[in-house]
JSON list of C-alpha atoms in Angstrom, two decimals:
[
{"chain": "A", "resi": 232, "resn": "UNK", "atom": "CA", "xyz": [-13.28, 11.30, -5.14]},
{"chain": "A", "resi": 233, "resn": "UNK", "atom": "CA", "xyz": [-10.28, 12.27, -7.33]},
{"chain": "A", "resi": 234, "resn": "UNK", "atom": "CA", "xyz": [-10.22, 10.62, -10.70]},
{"chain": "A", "resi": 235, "resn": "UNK", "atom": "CA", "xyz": [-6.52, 9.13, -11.41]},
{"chain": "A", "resi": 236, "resn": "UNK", "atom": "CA", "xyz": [-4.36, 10.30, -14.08]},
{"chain": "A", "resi": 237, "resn": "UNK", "atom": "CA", "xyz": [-4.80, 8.23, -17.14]},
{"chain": "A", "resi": 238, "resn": "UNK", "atom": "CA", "xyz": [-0.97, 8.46, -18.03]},
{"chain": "A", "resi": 239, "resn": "UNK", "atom": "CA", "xyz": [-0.13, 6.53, -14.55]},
{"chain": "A", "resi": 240, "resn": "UNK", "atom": "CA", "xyz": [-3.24, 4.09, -15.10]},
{"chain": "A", "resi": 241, "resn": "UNK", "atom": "CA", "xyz": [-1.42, 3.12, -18.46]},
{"chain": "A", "resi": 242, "resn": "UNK", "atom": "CA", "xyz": [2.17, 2.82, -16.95]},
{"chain": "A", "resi": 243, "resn": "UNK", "atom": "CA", "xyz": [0.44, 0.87, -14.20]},
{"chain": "A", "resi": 244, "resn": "UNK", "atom": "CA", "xyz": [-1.38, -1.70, -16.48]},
{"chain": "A", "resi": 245, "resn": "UNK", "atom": "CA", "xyz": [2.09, -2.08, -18.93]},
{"chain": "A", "resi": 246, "resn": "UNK", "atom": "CA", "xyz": [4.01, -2.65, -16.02]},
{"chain": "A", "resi": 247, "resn": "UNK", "atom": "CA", "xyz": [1.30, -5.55, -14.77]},
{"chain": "A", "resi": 248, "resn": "UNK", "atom": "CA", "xyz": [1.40, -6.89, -18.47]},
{"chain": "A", "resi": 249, "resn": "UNK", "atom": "CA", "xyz": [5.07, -6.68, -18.71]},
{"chain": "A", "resi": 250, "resn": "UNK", "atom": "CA", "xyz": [5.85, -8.62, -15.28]},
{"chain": "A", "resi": 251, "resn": "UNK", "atom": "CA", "xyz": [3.02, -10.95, -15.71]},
{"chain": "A", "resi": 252, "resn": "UNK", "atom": "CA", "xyz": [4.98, -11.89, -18.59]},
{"chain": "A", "resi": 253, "resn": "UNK", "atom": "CA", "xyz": [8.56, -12.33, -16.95]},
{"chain": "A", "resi": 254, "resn": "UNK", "atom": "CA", "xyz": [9.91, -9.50, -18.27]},
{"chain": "A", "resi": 255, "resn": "UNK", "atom": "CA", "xyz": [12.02, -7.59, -15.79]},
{"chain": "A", "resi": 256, "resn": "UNK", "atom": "CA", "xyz": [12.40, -3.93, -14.68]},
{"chain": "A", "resi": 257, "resn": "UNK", "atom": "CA", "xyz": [14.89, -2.88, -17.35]},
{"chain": "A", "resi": 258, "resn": "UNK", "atom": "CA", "xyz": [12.46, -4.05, -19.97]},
{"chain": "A", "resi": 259, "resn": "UNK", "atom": "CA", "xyz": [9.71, -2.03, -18.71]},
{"chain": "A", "resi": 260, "resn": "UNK", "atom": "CA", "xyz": [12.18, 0.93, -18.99]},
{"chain": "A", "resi": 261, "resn": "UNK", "atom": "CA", "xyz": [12.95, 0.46, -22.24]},
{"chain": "A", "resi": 262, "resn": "UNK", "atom": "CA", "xyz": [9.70, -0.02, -23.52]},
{"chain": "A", "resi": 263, "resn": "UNK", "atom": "CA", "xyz": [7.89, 3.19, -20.95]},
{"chain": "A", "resi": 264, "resn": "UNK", "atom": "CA", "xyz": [8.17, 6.65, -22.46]},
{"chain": "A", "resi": 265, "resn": "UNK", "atom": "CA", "xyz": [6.26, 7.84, -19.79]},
{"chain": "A", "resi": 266, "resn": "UNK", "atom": "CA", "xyz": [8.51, 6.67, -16.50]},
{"chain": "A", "resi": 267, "resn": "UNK", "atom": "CA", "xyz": [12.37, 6.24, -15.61]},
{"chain": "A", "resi": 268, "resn": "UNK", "atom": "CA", "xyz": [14.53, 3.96, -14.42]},
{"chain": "A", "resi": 269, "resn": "UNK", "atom": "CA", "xyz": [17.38, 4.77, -11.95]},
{"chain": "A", "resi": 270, "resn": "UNK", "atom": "CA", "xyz": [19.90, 1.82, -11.56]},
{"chain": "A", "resi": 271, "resn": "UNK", "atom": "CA", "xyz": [21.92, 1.43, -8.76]},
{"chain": "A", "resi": 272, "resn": "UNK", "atom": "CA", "xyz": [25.63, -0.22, -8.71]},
{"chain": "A", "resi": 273, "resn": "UNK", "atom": "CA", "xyz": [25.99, -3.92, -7.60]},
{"chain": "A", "resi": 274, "resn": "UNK", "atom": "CA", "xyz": [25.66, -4.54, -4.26]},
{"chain": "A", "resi": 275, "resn": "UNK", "atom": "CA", "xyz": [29.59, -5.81, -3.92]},
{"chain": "A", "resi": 276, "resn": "UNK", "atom": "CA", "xyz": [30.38, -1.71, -4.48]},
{"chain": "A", "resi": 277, "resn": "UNK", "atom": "CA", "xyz": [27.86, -0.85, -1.86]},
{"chain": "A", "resi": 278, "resn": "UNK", "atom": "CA", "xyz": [27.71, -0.58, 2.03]},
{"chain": "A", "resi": 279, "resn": "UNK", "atom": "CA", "xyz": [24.25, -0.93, 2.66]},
{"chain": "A", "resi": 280, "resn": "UNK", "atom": "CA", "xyz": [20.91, -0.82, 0.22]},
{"chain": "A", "resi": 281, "resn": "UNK", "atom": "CA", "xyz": [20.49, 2.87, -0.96]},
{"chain": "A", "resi": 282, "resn": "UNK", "atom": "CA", "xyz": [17.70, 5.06, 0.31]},
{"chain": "A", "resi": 283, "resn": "UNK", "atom": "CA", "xyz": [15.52, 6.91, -1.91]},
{"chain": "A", "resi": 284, "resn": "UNK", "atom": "CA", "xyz": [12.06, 8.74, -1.39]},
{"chain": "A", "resi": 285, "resn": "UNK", "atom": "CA", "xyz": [9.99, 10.81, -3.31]},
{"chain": "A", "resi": 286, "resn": "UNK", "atom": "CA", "xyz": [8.84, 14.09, -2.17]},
{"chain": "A", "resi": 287, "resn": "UNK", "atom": "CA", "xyz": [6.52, 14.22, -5.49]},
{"chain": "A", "resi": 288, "resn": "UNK", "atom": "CA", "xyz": [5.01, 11.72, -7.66]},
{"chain": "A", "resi": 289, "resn": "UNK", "atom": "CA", "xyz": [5.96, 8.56, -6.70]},
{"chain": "A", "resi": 290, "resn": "UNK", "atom": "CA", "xyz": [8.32, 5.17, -6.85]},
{"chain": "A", "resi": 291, "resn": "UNK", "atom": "CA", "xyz": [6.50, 2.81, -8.75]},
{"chain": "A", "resi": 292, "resn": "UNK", "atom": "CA", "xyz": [8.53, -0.58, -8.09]},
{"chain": "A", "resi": 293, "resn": "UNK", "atom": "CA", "xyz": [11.60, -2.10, -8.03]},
{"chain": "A", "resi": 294, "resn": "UNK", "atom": "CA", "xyz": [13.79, -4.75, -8.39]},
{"chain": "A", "resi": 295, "resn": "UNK", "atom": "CA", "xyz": [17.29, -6.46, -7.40]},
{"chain": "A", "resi": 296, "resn": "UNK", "atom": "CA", "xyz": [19.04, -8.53, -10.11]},
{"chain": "A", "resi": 297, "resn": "UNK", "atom": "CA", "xyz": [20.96, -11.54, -9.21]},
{"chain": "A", "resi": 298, "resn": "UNK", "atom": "CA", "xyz": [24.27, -9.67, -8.14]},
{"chain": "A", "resi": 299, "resn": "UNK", "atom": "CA", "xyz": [22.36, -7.07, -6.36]},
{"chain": "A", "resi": 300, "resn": "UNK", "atom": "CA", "xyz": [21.83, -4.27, -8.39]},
{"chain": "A", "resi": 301, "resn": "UNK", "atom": "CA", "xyz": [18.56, -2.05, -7.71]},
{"chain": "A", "resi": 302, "resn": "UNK", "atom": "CA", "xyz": [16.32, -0.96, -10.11]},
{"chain": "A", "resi": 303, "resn": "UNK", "atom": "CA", "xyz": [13.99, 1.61, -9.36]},
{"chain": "A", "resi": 304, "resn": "UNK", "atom": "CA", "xyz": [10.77, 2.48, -11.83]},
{"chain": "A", "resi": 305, "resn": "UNK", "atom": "CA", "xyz": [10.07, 5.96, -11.27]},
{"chain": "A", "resi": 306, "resn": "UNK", "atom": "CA", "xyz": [6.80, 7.35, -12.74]},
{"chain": "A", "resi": 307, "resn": "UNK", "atom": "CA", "xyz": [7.49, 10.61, -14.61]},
{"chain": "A", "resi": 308, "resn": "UNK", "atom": "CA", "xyz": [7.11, 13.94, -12.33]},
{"chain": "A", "resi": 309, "resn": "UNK", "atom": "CA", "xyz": [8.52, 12.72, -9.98]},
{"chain": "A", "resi": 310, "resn": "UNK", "atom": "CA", "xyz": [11.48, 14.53, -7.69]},
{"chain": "A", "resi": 311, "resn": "UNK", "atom": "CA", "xyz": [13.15, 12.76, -4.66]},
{"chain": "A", "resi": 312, "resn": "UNK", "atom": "CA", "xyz": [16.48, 11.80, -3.53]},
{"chain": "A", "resi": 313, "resn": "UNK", "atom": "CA", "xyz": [19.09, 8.51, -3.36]},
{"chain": "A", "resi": 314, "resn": "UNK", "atom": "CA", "xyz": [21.55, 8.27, -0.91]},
{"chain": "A", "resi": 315, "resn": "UNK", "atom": "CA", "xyz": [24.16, 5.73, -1.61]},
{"chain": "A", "resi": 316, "resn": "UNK", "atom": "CA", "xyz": [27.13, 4.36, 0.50]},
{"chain": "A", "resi": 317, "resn": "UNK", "atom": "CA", "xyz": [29.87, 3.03, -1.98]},
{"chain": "A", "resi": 318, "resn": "UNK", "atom": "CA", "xyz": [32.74, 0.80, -0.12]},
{"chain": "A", "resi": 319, "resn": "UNK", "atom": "CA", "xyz": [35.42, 2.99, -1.41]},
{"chain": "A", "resi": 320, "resn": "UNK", "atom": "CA", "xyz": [34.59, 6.13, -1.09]},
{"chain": "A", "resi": 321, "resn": "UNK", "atom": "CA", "xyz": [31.87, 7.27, 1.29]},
{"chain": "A", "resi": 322, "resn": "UNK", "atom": "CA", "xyz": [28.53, 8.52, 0.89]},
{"chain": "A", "resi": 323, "resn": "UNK", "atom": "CA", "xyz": [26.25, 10.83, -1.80]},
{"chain": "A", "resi": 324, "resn": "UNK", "atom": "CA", "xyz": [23.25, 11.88, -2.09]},
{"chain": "A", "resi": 325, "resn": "UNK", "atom": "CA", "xyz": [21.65, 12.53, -5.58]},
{"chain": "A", "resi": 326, "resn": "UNK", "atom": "CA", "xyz": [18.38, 14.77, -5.77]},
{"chain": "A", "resi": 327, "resn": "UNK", "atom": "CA", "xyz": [16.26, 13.98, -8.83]},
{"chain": "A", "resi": 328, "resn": "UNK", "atom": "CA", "xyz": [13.62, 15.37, -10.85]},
{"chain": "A", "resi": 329, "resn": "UNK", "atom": "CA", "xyz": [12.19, 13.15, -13.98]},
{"chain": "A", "resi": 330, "resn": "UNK", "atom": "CA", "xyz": [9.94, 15.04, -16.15]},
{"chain": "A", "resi": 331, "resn": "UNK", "atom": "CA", "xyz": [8.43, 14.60, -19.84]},
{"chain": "A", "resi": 332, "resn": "UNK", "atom": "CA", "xyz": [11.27, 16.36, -21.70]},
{"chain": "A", "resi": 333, "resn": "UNK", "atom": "CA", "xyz": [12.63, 17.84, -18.93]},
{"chain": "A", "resi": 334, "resn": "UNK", "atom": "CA", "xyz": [14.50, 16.00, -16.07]},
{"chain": "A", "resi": 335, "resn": "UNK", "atom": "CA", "xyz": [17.45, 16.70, -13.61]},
{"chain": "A", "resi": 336, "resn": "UNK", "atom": "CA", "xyz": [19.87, 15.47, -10.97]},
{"chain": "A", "resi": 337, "resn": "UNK", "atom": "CA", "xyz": [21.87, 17.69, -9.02]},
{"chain": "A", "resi": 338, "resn": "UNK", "atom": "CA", "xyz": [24.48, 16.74, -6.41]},
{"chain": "A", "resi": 339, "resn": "UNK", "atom": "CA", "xyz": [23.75, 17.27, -2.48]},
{"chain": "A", "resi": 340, "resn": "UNK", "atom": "CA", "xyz": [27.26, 18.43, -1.88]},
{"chain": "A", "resi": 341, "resn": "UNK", "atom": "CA", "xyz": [26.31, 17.45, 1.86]},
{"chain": "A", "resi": 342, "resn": "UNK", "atom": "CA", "xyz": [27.97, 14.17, 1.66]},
{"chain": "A", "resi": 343, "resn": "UNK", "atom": "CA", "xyz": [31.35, 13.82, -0.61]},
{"chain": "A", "resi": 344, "resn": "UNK", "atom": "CA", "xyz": [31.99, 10.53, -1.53]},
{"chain": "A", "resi": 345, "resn": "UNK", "atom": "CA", "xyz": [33.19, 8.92, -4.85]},
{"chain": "A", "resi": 346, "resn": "UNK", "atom": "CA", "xyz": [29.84, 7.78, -6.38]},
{"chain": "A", "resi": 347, "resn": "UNK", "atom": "CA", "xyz": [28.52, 9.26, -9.42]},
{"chain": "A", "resi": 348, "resn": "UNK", "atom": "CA", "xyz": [25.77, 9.55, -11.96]},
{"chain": "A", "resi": 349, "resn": "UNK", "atom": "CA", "xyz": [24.90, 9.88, -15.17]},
{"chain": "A", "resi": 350, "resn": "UNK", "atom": "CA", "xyz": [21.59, 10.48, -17.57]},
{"chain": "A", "resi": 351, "resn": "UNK", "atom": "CA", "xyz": [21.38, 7.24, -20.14]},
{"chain": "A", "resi": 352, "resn": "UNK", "atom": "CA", "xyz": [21.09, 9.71, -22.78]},
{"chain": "A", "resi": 353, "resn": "UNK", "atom": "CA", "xyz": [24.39, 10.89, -22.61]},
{"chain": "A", "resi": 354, "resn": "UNK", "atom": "CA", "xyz": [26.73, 8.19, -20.51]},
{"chain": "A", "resi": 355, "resn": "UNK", "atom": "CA", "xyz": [29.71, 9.70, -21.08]},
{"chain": "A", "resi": 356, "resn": "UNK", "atom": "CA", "xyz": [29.01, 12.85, -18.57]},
{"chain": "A", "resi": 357, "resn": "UNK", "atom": "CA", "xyz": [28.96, 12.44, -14.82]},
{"chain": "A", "resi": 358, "resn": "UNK", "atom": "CA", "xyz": [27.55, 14.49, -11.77]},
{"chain": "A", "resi": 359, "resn": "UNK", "atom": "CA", "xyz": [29.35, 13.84, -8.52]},
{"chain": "A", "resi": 360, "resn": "UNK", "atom": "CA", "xyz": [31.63, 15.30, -5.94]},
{"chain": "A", "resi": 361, "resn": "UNK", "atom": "CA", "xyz": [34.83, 17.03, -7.83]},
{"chain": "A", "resi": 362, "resn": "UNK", "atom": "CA", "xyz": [32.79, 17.20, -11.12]},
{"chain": "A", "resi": 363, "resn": "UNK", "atom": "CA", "xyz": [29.68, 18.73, -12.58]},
{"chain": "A", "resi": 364, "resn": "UNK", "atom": "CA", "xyz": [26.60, 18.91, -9.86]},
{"chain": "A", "resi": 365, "resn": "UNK", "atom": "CA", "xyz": [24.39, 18.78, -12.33]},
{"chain": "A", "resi": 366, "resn": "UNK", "atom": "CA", "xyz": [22.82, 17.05, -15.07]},
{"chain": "A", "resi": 367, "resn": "UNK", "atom": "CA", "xyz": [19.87, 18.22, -17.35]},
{"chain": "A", "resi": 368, "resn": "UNK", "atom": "CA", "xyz": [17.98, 15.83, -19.73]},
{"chain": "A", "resi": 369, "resn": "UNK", "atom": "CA", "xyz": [15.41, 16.63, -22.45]},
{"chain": "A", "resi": 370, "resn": "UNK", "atom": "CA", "xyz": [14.93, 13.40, -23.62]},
{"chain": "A", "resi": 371, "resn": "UNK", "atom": "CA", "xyz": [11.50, 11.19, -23.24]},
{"chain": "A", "resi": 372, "resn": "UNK", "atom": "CA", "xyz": [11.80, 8.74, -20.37]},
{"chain": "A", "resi": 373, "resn": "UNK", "atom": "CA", "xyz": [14.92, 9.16, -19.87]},
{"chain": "A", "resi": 374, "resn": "UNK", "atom": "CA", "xyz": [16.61, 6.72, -16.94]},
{"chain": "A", "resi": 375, "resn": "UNK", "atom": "CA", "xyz": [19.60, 7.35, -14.58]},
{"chain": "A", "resi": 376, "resn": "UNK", "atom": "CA", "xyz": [22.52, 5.05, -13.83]},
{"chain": "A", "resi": 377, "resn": "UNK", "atom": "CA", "xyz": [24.45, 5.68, -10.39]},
{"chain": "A", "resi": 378, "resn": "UNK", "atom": "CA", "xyz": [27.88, 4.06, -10.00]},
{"chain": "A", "resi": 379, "resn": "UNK", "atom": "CA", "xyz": [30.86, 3.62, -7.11]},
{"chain": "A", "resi": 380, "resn": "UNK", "atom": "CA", "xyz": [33.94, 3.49, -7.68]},
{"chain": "A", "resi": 381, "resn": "UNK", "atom": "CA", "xyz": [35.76, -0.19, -7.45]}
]
């Protein structure tokens, strides 16, 4: 029987701690160097709940807030994709890749809507359609905020 790694073990028993103690996704974030958030826009700027799958390492948990805003906990090494459907605007797809020190997401130029992304570490520099298609972290547990234009 494979033995499990001792890093997810750890992010698995803060996470229990930090739920069984009301705090909320965001928090777990926050306080994880070893896992990533990606936060989705409210649901009033969406179509439809976005998709996302791993293809590697997996989706921990998540969580919708009040006005409908998803929160995904990602452990780190993991790579997948989010597909998003903004009311104004259409449809993307984001491919990520959250590493230790090292983490990515490029734009599927597939679908060209108006959503966009950007690493928490630097807010001020989005990926989408009509922009840069990609984004490059080397910052610790670093977490991903997608957004649609309204």
């Amino acid at each position: 029987m494979r033995s499990m790694n001792p890093t997810f073990i750890a992010l698995c028993a803060f996470l229990t701690a930090a739920l069984a103690s009301a705090s909320t996704l965001p928090q777990v974030c926050n306080g994880a160097k070893d896992a990533h958030c990606l936060y989705t826009p409210i649901a009033a700027y969406r179509t439809q709940d976005p998709e996302i799958k791993a293809t590697k390492g997996a989706i921990v948990s998540q969580e919708r807030d009040p006005v409908g805003s998803i929160t995904y906990l990602i452990k780190d090494g993991t790579a997948g994709q989010l597909t998003i459907f903004c009311h104004d605007g259409g449809g993307n797809k984001f491919l990520f890749d959250f590493g230790q020190g090292a983490s990515s997401i490029v734009v599927d130029s597939v679908l060209n809507g108006n959503a966009k992304v950007y690493l928490n570490d630097n807010p001020g520099v989005y990926a989408g359609i009509g922009q840069t298609l990609i984004l490059r972290s080397n910052s610790v547990g670093v977490d991903a905020t997608v957004t649609c234009p309204h």
